[in-house]
């Protein structure tokens, strides 16, 4: 099982629609969660961190469900400029006793907004 | 520019040659990561460092790949005897690791390797 799994999409939705992505992770000890955005042939950039209580940034809402080990991203009133690949990112501790953790990416969900 | 810097941006090499890439992280970041990305895939974890210590190397990596971060600052990734399957974008990222938590990672623009 992959450490971080996402639906690859593509999601093709009209401008103004609401779209939601889910991501599951396998390491129950994970403590840091993020959504990144990656435009074509560019490096990934942080979209938002995901907090236990859920958080919102404008049209974007991120939620974390620790019991089910998934995080979600909701985009409301989607814009043409939202077209990109959205990457789910989780920190993973190799061993329970280890104090070090690495950052693992999902394979990304491609979103295309049409006029 | 105080972001993550990678050099070179592009590298074309003949199969069998060795290549070395460099990454300069954000100066106060103690964690440094290397990823490989091919078209349509997310960044695939290769290895990471905390300061100068290499904490993990992906089992997917062959012995032809080696990385160093000798003084806990910049890092190099070397690929020996390159193969066409090594063609990809190699991304470096840095973050601040605080025990079991990490802050967000910041990426360099990547080095695109083409093996011909």
PDB file of C-alpha atoms in Angstrom:
ATOM      1  CA  UNK A   1       0.000   0.000   0.000  1.00  0.00           C
ATOM      2  CA  UNK A   2       1.323   3.453  -0.891  1.00  0.00           C
ATOM      3  CA  UNK A   3       2.051   5.741   2.025  1.00  0.00           C
ATOM      4  CA  UNK A   4      -0.065   8.516   0.514  1.00  0.00           C
ATOM      5  CA  UNK A   5      -2.834   7.838  -1.995  1.00  0.00           C
ATOM      6  CA  UNK A   6      -4.841  10.223  -4.101  1.00  0.00           C
ATOM      7  CA  UNK A   7      -7.367   9.932  -6.882  1.00  0.00           C
ATOM      8  CA  UNK A   8      -5.323  10.937  -9.949  1.00  0.00           C
ATOM      9  CA  UNK A   9      -8.305  12.481 -11.723  1.00  0.00           C
ATOM     10  CA  UNK A  10      -8.413  14.323 -13.976  1.00  0.00           C
ATOM     11  CA  UNK A  11     -11.253  16.381 -12.625  1.00  0.00           C
ATOM     12  CA  UNK A  12     -12.768  18.533 -15.348  1.00  0.00           C
ATOM     13  CA  UNK A  13     -15.284  21.000 -13.932  1.00  0.00           C
ATOM     14  CA  UNK A  14     -16.892  24.241 -15.078  1.00  0.00           C
ATOM     15  CA  UNK A  15     -15.838  27.575 -13.720  1.00  0.00           C
ATOM     16  CA  UNK A  16     -17.706  28.393 -10.525  1.00  0.00           C
ATOM     17  CA  UNK A  17     -18.138  24.762  -9.495  1.00  0.00           C
ATOM     18  CA  UNK A  18     -17.161  23.304  -6.151  1.00  0.00           C
ATOM     19  CA  UNK A  19     -14.681  20.457  -6.268  1.00  0.00           C
ATOM     20  CA  UNK A  20     -13.318  18.223  -3.518  1.00  0.00           C
ATOM     21  CA  UNK A  21     -10.240  16.017  -3.344  1.00  0.00           C
ATOM     22  CA  UNK A  22      -9.501  13.322  -0.825  1.00  0.00           C
ATOM     23  CA  UNK A  23      -6.240  11.771   0.181  1.00  0.00           C
ATOM     24  CA  UNK A  24      -5.523   8.820   2.465  1.00  0.00           C
ATOM     25  CA  UNK A  25      -2.332   8.099   4.363  1.00  0.00           C
ATOM     26  CA  UNK A  26      -1.112   4.881   5.913  1.00  0.00           C
ATOM     27  CA  UNK A  27       1.135   6.018   8.778  1.00  0.00           C
ATOM     28  CA  UNK A  28      -1.024   6.675  11.831  1.00  0.00           C
ATOM     29  CA  UNK A  29       1.875   8.521  13.503  1.00  0.00           C
ATOM     30  CA  UNK A  30       1.892  11.250  10.860  1.00  0.00           C
ATOM     31  CA  UNK A  31       1.608  14.686  12.399  1.00  0.00           C
ATOM     32  CA  UNK A  32       2.018  17.231   9.620  1.00  0.00           C
ATOM     33  CA  UNK A  33      -0.195  17.511   6.576  1.00  0.00           C
ATOM     34  CA  UNK A  34      -0.165  19.839   3.631  1.00  0.00           C
ATOM     35  CA  UNK A  35      -1.713  20.494   0.250  1.00  0.00           C
ATOM     36  CA  UNK A  36       0.618  21.635  -2.484  1.00  0.00           C
ATOM     37  CA  UNK A  37      -0.191  22.953  -5.912  1.00  0.00           C
ATOM     38  CA  UNK A  38       1.954  22.212  -8.950  1.00  0.00           C
ATOM     39  CA  UNK A  39       1.583  23.944 -12.279  1.00  0.00           C
ATOM     40  CA  UNK A  40       2.800  22.313 -15.459  1.00  0.00           C
ATOM     41  CA  UNK A  41       6.607  22.059 -15.547  1.00  0.00           C
ATOM     42  CA  UNK A  42       6.957  24.054 -12.338  1.00  0.00           C
ATOM     43  CA  UNK A  43       8.012  23.061  -8.847  1.00  0.00           C
ATOM     44  CA  UNK A  44       5.374  22.277  -6.203  1.00  0.00           C
ATOM     45  CA  UNK A  45       4.343  25.174  -4.000  1.00  0.00           C
ATOM     46  CA  UNK A  46       2.549  25.141  -0.680  1.00  0.00           C
ATOM     47  CA  UNK A  47      -1.167  25.806  -0.976  1.00  0.00           C
ATOM     48  CA  UNK A  48      -2.036  25.337   2.676  1.00  0.00           C
ATOM     49  CA  UNK A  49      -1.189  23.399   5.783  1.00  0.00           C
ATOM     50  CA  UNK A  50      -3.891  21.158   7.232  1.00  0.00           C
ATOM     51  CA  UNK A  51      -4.710  21.472  10.909  1.00  0.00           C
ATOM     52  CA  UNK A  52      -6.614  19.078  13.136  1.00  0.00           C
ATOM     53  CA  UNK A  53      -9.501  21.472  13.533  1.00  0.00           C
ATOM     54  CA  UNK A  54      -9.715  22.122   9.808  1.00  0.00           C
ATOM     55  CA  UNK A  55      -8.810  25.415   8.237  1.00  0.00           C
ATOM     56  CA  UNK A  56      -9.985  27.752   5.551  1.00  0.00           C
ATOM     57  CA  UNK A  57      -8.154  30.158   3.297  1.00  0.00           C
ATOM     58  CA  UNK A  58     -10.504  32.079   1.068  1.00  0.00           C
ATOM     59  CA  UNK A  59     -12.136  29.646  -1.331  1.00  0.00           C
ATOM     60  CA  UNK A  60     -10.045  26.733  -0.051  1.00  0.00           C
ATOM     61  CA  UNK A  61     -10.939  24.540   2.921  1.00  0.00           C
ATOM     62  CA  UNK A  62      -8.777  21.723   4.234  1.00  0.00           C
ATOM     63  CA  UNK A  63      -9.867  19.083   6.710  1.00  0.00           C
ATOM     64  CA  UNK A  64      -8.163  16.263   8.554  1.00  0.00           C
ATOM     65  CA  UNK A  65      -9.793  13.072   9.794  1.00  0.00           C
ATOM     66  CA  UNK A  66      -7.248  11.264  11.949  1.00  0.00           C
ATOM     67  CA  UNK A  67      -9.527   8.346  12.783  1.00  0.00           C
ATOM     68  CA  UNK A  68      -9.964   7.483   9.124  1.00  0.00           C
ATOM     69  CA  UNK A  69      -6.542   8.758   8.114  1.00  0.00           C
ATOM     70  CA  UNK A  70      -7.593  11.032   5.338  1.00  0.00           C
ATOM     71  CA  UNK A  71      -7.364  14.682   4.476  1.00  0.00           C
ATOM     72  CA  UNK A  72      -9.496  16.641   2.086  1.00  0.00           C
ATOM     73  CA  UNK A  73      -9.354  19.827   0.078  1.00  0.00           C
ATOM     74  CA  UNK A  74     -12.454  21.707  -0.995  1.00  0.00           C
ATOM     75  CA  UNK A  75     -12.322  24.443  -3.606  1.00  0.00           C
ATOM     76  CA  UNK A  76     -15.386  26.645  -3.886  1.00  0.00           C
ATOM     77  CA  UNK A  77     -16.294  28.949  -6.766  1.00  0.00           C
ATOM     78  CA  UNK A  78     -13.468  27.513  -8.868  1.00  0.00           C
ATOM     79  CA  UNK A  79     -11.544  29.807 -11.206  1.00  0.00           C
ATOM     80  CA  UNK A  80      -9.744  29.070 -14.443  1.00  0.00           C
ATOM     81  CA  UNK A  81      -6.513  29.812 -12.590  1.00  0.00           C
ATOM     82  CA  UNK A  82      -7.175  26.920 -10.226  1.00  0.00           C
ATOM     83  CA  UNK A  83      -6.275  24.488 -13.024  1.00  0.00           C
ATOM     84  CA  UNK A  84      -3.241  22.603 -11.736  1.00  0.00           C
ATOM     85  CA  UNK A  85      -2.196  19.387 -10.043  1.00  0.00           C
ATOM     86  CA  UNK A  86      -2.916  19.225  -6.329  1.00  0.00           C
ATOM     87  CA  UNK A  87      -0.538  17.172  -4.237  1.00  0.00           C
ATOM     88  CA  UNK A  88      -1.345  15.720  -0.847  1.00  0.00           C
ATOM     89  CA  UNK A  89       1.683  15.756   1.458  1.00  0.00           C
ATOM     90  CA  UNK A  90       2.196  13.927   4.736  1.00  0.00           C
ATOM     91  CA  UNK A  91       5.132  13.570   7.082  1.00  0.00           C
ATOM     92  CA  UNK A  92       5.997   9.967   7.811  1.00  0.00           C
ATOM     93  CA  UNK A  93       8.063   8.665  10.683  1.00  0.00           C
ATOM     94  CA  UNK A  94      10.062   5.613   9.579  1.00  0.00           C
ATOM     95  CA  UNK A  95       9.892   4.037  13.030  1.00  0.00           C
ATOM     96  CA  UNK A  96       7.734   4.860  16.017  1.00  0.00           C
ATOM     97  CA  UNK A  97      10.791   5.514  18.155  1.00  0.00           C
ATOM     98  CA  UNK A  98      12.444   7.706  15.571  1.00  0.00           C
ATOM     99  CA  UNK A  99      12.402  11.429  16.060  1.00  0.00           C
ATOM    100  CA  UNK A 100      13.004  12.068  12.385  1.00  0.00           C
ATOM    101  CA  UNK A 101      10.335  12.184   9.758  1.00  0.00           C
ATOM    102  CA  UNK A 102      10.289  12.516   6.009  1.00  0.00           C
ATOM    103  CA  UNK A 103       7.830  14.250   3.741  1.00  0.00           C
ATOM    104  CA  UNK A 104       5.965  12.029   1.314  1.00  0.00           C
ATOM    105  CA  UNK A 105       3.866  13.179  -1.629  1.00  0.00           C
ATOM    106  CA  UNK A 106       0.854  11.618  -3.192  1.00  0.00           C
ATOM    107  CA  UNK A 107       0.831  11.189  -6.942  1.00  0.00           C
ATOM    108  CA  UNK A 108      -1.357  14.256  -7.354  1.00  0.00           C
ATOM    109  CA  UNK A 109      -4.863  15.012  -8.583  1.00  0.00           C
ATOM    110  CA  UNK A 110      -5.135  16.895 -11.834  1.00  0.00           C
ATOM    111  CA  UNK A 111      -7.790  19.605 -11.945  1.00  0.00           C
ATOM    112  CA  UNK A 112      -8.923  21.334 -15.103  1.00  0.00           C
ATOM    113  CA  UNK A 113     -11.405  24.194 -14.939  1.00  0.00           C
ATOM    114  CA  UNK A 114     -13.297  24.915 -18.156  1.00  0.00           C
ATOM    115  CA  UNK A 115     -14.903  28.260 -19.024  1.00  0.00           C
TER     116      UNK A 115
ATOM    117  CA  UNK B   1      17.375  35.209  -3.480  1.00  0.00           C
ATOM    118  CA  UNK B   2      16.921  33.315  -0.221  1.00  0.00           C
ATOM    119  CA  UNK B   3      14.926  30.401  -1.632  1.00  0.00           C
ATOM    120  CA  UNK B   4      16.087  26.910  -2.550  1.00  0.00           C
ATOM    121  CA  UNK B   5      18.513  26.945  -5.440  1.00  0.00           C
ATOM    122  CA  UNK B   6      19.339  24.035  -7.745  1.00  0.00           C
ATOM    123  CA  UNK B   7      22.033  23.767 -10.373  1.00  0.00           C
ATOM    124  CA  UNK B   8      22.111  23.074 -13.196  1.00  0.00           C
ATOM    125  CA  UNK B   9      18.560  23.669 -14.362  1.00  0.00           C
ATOM    126  CA  UNK B  10      18.960  21.334 -17.291  1.00  0.00           C
ATOM    127  CA  UNK B  11      21.399  18.532 -17.998  1.00  0.00           C
ATOM    128  CA  UNK B  12      21.675  16.402 -21.103  1.00  0.00           C
ATOM    129  CA  UNK B  13      24.078  13.513 -20.837  1.00  0.00           C
ATOM    130  CA  UNK B  14      24.982  10.395 -22.725  1.00  0.00           C
ATOM    131  CA  UNK B  15      24.067   7.040 -21.306  1.00  0.00           C
ATOM    132  CA  UNK B  16      26.833   5.722 -19.094  1.00  0.00           C
ATOM    133  CA  UNK B  17      28.123   9.109 -18.000  1.00  0.00           C
ATOM    134  CA  UNK B  18      28.103  10.351 -14.409  1.00  0.00           C
ATOM    135  CA  UNK B  19      26.188  13.477 -13.430  1.00  0.00           C
ATOM    136  CA  UNK B  20      26.127  15.573 -10.272  1.00  0.00           C
ATOM    137  CA  UNK B  21      23.463  18.024  -9.189  1.00  0.00           C
ATOM    138  CA  UNK B  22      23.707  20.628  -6.481  1.00  0.00           C
ATOM    139  CA  UNK B  23      21.099  21.998  -4.104  1.00  0.00           C
ATOM    140  CA  UNK B  24      21.449  25.006  -1.829  1.00  0.00           C
ATOM    141  CA  UNK B  25      18.628  24.984   0.731  1.00  0.00           C
ATOM    142  CA  UNK B  26      17.160  27.843   2.715  1.00  0.00           C
ATOM    143  CA  UNK B  27      19.939  28.620   5.163  1.00  0.00           C
ATOM    144  CA  UNK B  28      18.145  27.998   8.448  1.00  0.00           C
ATOM    145  CA  UNK B  29      16.511  24.753   7.307  1.00  0.00           C
ATOM    146  CA  UNK B  30      17.967  21.603   8.838  1.00  0.00           C
ATOM    147  CA  UNK B  31      16.107  19.109   6.646  1.00  0.00           C
ATOM    148  CA  UNK B  32      16.918  18.627   2.992  1.00  0.00           C
ATOM    149  CA  UNK B  33      15.079  16.270   0.649  1.00  0.00           C
ATOM    150  CA  UNK B  34      15.674  14.929  -2.823  1.00  0.00           C
ATOM    151  CA  UNK B  35      12.800  13.802  -5.024  1.00  0.00           C
ATOM    152  CA  UNK B  36      12.475  12.548  -8.564  1.00  0.00           C
ATOM    153  CA  UNK B  37       9.456  13.375 -10.680  1.00  0.00           C
ATOM    154  CA  UNK B  38       8.374  12.014 -14.032  1.00  0.00           C
ATOM    155  CA  UNK B  39       5.504  13.242 -16.167  1.00  0.00           C
ATOM    156  CA  UNK B  40       2.104  12.675 -14.601  1.00  0.00           C
ATOM    157  CA  UNK B  41       3.487  11.487 -11.282  1.00  0.00           C
ATOM    158  CA  UNK B  42       3.971  13.166  -7.942  1.00  0.00           C
ATOM    159  CA  UNK B  43       7.458  13.704  -6.550  1.00  0.00           C
ATOM    160  CA  UNK B  44       8.979  10.355  -5.568  1.00  0.00           C
ATOM    161  CA  UNK B  45      11.050  10.355  -2.394  1.00  0.00           C
ATOM    162  CA  UNK B  46      14.744   9.561  -2.918  1.00  0.00           C
ATOM    163  CA  UNK B  47      16.562  10.523   0.262  1.00  0.00           C
ATOM    164  CA  UNK B  48      16.728  13.118   2.998  1.00  0.00           C
ATOM    165  CA  UNK B  49      19.107  14.680   5.464  1.00  0.00           C
ATOM    166  CA  UNK B  50      18.882  16.246   8.838  1.00  0.00           C
ATOM    167  CA  UNK B  51      21.861  18.557   8.982  1.00  0.00           C
ATOM    168  CA  UNK B  52      24.724  16.471   7.576  1.00  0.00           C
ATOM    169  CA  UNK B  53      23.246  13.089   8.464  1.00  0.00           C
ATOM    170  CA  UNK B  54      21.526  11.098   5.730  1.00  0.00           C
ATOM    171  CA  UNK B  55      18.525   9.596   7.488  1.00  0.00           C
ATOM    172  CA  UNK B  56      17.030   7.428   4.792  1.00  0.00           C
ATOM    173  CA  UNK B  57      17.573   6.392   1.221  1.00  0.00           C
ATOM    174  CA  UNK B  58      14.681   5.010  -0.770  1.00  0.00           C
ATOM    175  CA  UNK B  59      14.779   1.280  -1.423  1.00  0.00           C
ATOM    176  CA  UNK B  60      13.849   2.129  -4.992  1.00  0.00           C
ATOM    177  CA  UNK B  61      17.230   3.763  -5.506  1.00  0.00           C
ATOM    178  CA  UNK B  62      20.004   1.704  -6.959  1.00  0.00           C
ATOM    179  CA  UNK B  63      23.586   1.925  -5.778  1.00  0.00           C
ATOM    180  CA  UNK B  64      24.287   4.205  -8.730  1.00  0.00           C
ATOM    181  CA  UNK B  65      22.674   7.047  -6.768  1.00  0.00           C
ATOM    182  CA  UNK B  66      24.470   8.764  -3.932  1.00  0.00           C
ATOM    183  CA  UNK B  67      23.843  11.972  -2.059  1.00  0.00           C
ATOM    184  CA  UNK B  68      25.869  14.007   0.375  1.00  0.00           C
ATOM    185  CA  UNK B  69      25.426  17.009   2.569  1.00  0.00           C
ATOM    186  CA  UNK B  70      28.920  17.315   3.987  1.00  0.00           C
ATOM    187  CA  UNK B  71      28.590  20.447   6.090  1.00  0.00           C
ATOM    188  CA  UNK B  72      24.879  20.405   6.669  1.00  0.00           C
ATOM    189  CA  UNK B  73      24.351  23.160   4.147  1.00  0.00           C
ATOM    190  CA  UNK B  74      24.340  22.429   0.386  1.00  0.00           C
ATOM    191  CA  UNK B  75      23.813  18.926  -0.924  1.00  0.00           C
ATOM    192  CA  UNK B  76      24.868  17.035  -4.030  1.00  0.00           C
ATOM    193  CA  UNK B  77      23.144  14.156  -5.773  1.00  0.00           C
ATOM    194  CA  UNK B  78      25.312  12.016  -8.031  1.00  0.00           C
ATOM    195  CA  UNK B  79      24.112   9.461 -10.521  1.00  0.00           C
ATOM    196  CA  UNK B  80      26.759   7.122 -11.861  1.00  0.00           C
ATOM    197  CA  UNK B  81      26.547   5.268 -15.175  1.00  0.00           C
ATOM    198  CA  UNK B  82      23.326   7.016 -16.145  1.00  0.00           C
ATOM    199  CA  UNK B  83      20.578   5.077 -17.893  1.00  0.00           C
ATOM    200  CA  UNK B  84      17.737   6.356 -20.031  1.00  0.00           C
ATOM    201  CA  UNK B  85      15.328   5.507 -17.233  1.00  0.00           C
ATOM    202  CA  UNK B  86      17.050   8.101 -15.061  1.00  0.00           C
ATOM    203  CA  UNK B  87      15.606  10.868 -17.242  1.00  0.00           C
ATOM    204  CA  UNK B  88      13.372  12.912 -14.947  1.00  0.00           C
ATOM    205  CA  UNK B  89      13.090  16.121 -13.005  1.00  0.00           C
ATOM    206  CA  UNK B  90      15.157  16.007  -9.823  1.00  0.00           C
ATOM    207  CA  UNK B  91      13.710  18.228  -7.133  1.00  0.00           C
ATOM    208  CA  UNK B  92      15.348  19.410  -3.954  1.00  0.00           C
ATOM    209  CA  UNK B  93      13.384  20.765  -1.021  1.00  0.00           C
ATOM    210  CA  UNK B  94      14.220  22.023   2.443  1.00  0.00           C
ATOM    211  CA  UNK B  95      12.254  22.423   5.630  1.00  0.00           C
ATOM    212  CA  UNK B  96      12.662  22.934   9.321  1.00  0.00           C
ATOM    213  CA  UNK B  97      12.319  19.716  11.293  1.00  0.00           C
ATOM    214  CA  UNK B  98      11.286  20.076  14.909  1.00  0.00           C
ATOM    215  CA  UNK B  99      11.331  16.620  16.444  1.00  0.00           C
ATOM    216  CA  UNK B 100       8.555  14.634  14.851  1.00  0.00           C
ATOM    217  CA  UNK B 101       6.973  17.642  13.198  1.00  0.00           C
ATOM    218  CA  UNK B 102       8.060  19.417  10.060  1.00  0.00           C
ATOM    219  CA  UNK B 103       7.257  22.786   8.639  1.00  0.00           C
ATOM    220  CA  UNK B 104       6.289  23.048   5.022  1.00  0.00           C
ATOM    221  CA  UNK B 105       8.942  22.184   2.478  1.00  0.00           C
ATOM    222  CA  UNK B 106      10.136  24.719  -0.035  1.00  0.00           C
ATOM    223  CA  UNK B 107      11.270  23.501  -3.404  1.00  0.00           C
ATOM    224  CA  UNK B 108      13.924  24.527  -5.822  1.00  0.00           C
ATOM    225  CA  UNK B 109      13.065  24.781  -9.504  1.00  0.00           C
ATOM    226  CA  UNK B 110      14.549  21.388 -10.166  1.00  0.00           C
ATOM    227  CA  UNK B 111      17.160  19.929 -12.452  1.00  0.00           C
ATOM    228  CA  UNK B 112      15.773  18.311 -15.576  1.00  0.00           C
ATOM    229  CA  UNK B 113      17.946  15.385 -16.610  1.00  0.00           C
ATOM    230  CA  UNK B 114      17.784  13.904 -20.078  1.00  0.00           C
ATOM    231  CA  UNK B 115      19.833  10.800 -20.781  1.00  0.00           C
ATOM    232  CA  UNK B 116      20.343  10.125 -24.482  1.00  0.00           C
TER     233      UNK B 116
END
